[in-house]
PDB file of C-alpha atoms in Angstrom:
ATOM      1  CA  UNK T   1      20.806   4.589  -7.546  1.00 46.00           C
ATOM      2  CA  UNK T   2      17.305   6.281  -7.012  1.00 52.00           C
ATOM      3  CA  UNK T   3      17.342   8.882  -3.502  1.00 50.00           C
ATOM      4  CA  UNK T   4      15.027   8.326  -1.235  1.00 53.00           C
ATOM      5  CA  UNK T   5      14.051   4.781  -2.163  1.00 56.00           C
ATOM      6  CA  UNK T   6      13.883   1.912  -0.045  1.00 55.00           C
ATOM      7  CA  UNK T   7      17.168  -0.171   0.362  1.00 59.00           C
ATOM      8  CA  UNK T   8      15.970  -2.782   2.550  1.00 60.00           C
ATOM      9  CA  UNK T   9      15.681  -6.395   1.900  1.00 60.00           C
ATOM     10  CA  UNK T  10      12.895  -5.303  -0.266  1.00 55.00           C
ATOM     11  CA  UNK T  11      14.422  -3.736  -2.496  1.00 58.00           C
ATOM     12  CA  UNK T  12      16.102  -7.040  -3.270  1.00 70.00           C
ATOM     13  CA  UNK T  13      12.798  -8.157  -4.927  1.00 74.00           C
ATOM     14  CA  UNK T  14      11.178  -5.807  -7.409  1.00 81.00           C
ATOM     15  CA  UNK T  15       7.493  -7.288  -6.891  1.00 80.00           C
ATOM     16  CA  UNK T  16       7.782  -6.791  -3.111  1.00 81.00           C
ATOM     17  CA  UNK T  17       8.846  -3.185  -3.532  1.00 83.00           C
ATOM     18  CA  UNK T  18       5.745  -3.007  -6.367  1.00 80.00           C
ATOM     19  CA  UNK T  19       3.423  -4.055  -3.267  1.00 79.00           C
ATOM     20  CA  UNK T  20       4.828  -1.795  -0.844  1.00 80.00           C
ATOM     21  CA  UNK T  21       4.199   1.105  -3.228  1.00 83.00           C
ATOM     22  CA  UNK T  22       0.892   0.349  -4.886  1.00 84.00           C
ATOM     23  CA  UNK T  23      -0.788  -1.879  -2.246  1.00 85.00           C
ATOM     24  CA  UNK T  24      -4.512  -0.713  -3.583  1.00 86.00           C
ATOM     25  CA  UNK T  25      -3.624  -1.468  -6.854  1.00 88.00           C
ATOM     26  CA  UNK T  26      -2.438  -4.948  -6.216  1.00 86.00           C
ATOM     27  CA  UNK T  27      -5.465  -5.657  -4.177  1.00 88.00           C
ATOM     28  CA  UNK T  28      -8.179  -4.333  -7.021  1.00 89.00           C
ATOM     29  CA  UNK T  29      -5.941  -6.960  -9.412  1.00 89.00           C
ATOM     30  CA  UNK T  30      -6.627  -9.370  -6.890  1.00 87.00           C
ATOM     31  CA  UNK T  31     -10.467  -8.757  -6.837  1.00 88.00           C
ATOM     32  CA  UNK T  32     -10.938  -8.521 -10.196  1.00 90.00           C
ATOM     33  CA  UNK T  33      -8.835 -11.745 -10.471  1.00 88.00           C
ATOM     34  CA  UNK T  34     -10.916 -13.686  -8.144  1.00 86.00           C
ATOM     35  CA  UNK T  35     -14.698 -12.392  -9.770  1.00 86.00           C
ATOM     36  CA  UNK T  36     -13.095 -14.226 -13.394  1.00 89.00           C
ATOM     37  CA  UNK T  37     -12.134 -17.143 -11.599  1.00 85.00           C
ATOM     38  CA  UNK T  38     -15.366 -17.299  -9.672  1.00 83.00           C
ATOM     39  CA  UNK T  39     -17.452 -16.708 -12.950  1.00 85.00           C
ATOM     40  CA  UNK T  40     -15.482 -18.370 -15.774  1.00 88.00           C
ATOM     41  CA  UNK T  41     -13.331 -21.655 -13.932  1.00 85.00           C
ATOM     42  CA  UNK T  42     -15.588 -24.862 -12.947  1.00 88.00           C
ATOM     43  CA  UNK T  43     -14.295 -24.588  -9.108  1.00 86.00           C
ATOM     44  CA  UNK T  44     -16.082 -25.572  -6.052  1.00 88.00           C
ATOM     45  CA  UNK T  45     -18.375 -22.860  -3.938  1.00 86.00           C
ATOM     46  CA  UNK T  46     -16.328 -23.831  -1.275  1.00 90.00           C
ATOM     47  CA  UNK T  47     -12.879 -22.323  -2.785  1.00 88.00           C
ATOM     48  CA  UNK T  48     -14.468 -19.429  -3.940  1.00 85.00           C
ATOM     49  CA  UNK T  49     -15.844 -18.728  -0.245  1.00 87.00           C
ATOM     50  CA  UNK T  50     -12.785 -18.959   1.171  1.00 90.00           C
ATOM     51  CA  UNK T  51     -10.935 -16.611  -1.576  1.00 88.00           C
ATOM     52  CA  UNK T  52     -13.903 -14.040  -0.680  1.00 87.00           C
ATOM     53  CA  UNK T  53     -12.665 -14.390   2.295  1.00 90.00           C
ATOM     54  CA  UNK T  54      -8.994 -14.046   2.426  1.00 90.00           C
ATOM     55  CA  UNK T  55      -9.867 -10.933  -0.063  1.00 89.00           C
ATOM     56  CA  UNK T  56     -11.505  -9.189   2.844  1.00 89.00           C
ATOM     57  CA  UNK T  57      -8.635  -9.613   4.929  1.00 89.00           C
ATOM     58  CA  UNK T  58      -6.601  -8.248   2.591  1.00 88.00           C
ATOM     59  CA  UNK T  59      -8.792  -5.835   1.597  1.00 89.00           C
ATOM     60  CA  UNK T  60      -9.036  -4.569   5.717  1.00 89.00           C
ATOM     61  CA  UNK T  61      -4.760  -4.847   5.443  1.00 88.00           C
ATOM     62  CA  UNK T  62      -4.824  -2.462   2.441  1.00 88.00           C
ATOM     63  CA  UNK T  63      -7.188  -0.155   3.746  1.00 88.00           C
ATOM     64  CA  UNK T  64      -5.377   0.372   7.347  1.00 90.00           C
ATOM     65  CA  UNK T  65      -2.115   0.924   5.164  1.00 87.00           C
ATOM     66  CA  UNK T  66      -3.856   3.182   3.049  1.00 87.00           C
ATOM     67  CA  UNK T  67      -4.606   5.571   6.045  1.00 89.00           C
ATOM     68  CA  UNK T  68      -1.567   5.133   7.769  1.00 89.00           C
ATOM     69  CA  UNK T  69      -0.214   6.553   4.798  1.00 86.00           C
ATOM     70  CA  UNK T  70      -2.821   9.407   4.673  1.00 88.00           C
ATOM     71  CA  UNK T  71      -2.531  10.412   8.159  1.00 90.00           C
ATOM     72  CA  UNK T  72       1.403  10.411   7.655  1.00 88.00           C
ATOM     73  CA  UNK T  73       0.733  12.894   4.639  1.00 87.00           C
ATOM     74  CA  UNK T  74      -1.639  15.028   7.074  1.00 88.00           C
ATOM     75  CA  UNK T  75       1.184  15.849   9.584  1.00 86.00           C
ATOM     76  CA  UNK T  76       2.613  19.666  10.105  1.00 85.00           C
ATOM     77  CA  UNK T  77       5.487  19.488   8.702  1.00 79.00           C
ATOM     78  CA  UNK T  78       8.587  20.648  11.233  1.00 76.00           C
ATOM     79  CA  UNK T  79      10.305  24.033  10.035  1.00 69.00           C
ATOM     80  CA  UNK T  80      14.087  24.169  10.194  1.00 65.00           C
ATOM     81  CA  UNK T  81      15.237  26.185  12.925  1.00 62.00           C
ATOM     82  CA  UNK T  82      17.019  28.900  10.049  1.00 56.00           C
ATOM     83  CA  UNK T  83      13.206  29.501   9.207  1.00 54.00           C
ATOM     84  CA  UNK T  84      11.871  30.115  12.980  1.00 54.00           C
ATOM     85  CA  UNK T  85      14.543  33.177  13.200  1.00 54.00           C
ATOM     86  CA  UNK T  86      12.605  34.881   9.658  1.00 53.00           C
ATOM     87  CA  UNK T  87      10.389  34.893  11.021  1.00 56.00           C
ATOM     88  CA  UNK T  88      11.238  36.681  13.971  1.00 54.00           C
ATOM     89  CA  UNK T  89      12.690  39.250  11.968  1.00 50.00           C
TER      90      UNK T  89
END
C-alpha cells in the first residue's frame, strides 16, 4: 500500500487518480488531440467549434486547480509545539 495516497473512490479507478494528479498534463493531451483532429479528420466546423470550446472550459478548470494547488504549496507551514520550546531555549 503506498502512504499518503488517496484511498477514496478514486483510487478505485487508476485513470481517475492519473487526472487528479497530472490534470495539466491530461489537458495539453487533450489540446494537442483536438488540433490533429481539427487538421487531419474531414469533420464539420461546427464540431470543431464546439470542442474549442469545451477545451477552454477545461482549460479555465485546470488552471483554477493548478493554483489551488500552488497557493496550498505557498502556506507557512505549522511548527510542532516540541519545536516552539527550542526555540525558547
Amino acid at each position: 500500500m503506498n502512504r499518503g495516497m488517496h484511498r477514496g473512490p478514486a483510487a478505485d479507478f487508476p485513470l481517475l487518480e492519473l487526472a487528479r494528479q497530472h490534470p495539466a498534463r491530461l489537458y495539453s493531451v487533450a489540446a494537442a488531440a483536438v488540433a490533429l483532429v481539427a487538421e487531419y479528420v474531414s469533420i464539420p466546423q461546427e464540431t470543431v467549434l464546439a470542442l474549442v470550446a469545451a477545451l477552454l472550459g477545461a482549460g479555465e478548470v485546470t488552471q483554477r486547480f493548478e493554483d489551488r494547488k500552488t497557493q496550498e504549496a505557498a502556506k507557512p507551514q505549522v511548527r510542532a509545539s516540541g519545536a516552539d520550546e527550542n526555540l525558547r531555549e
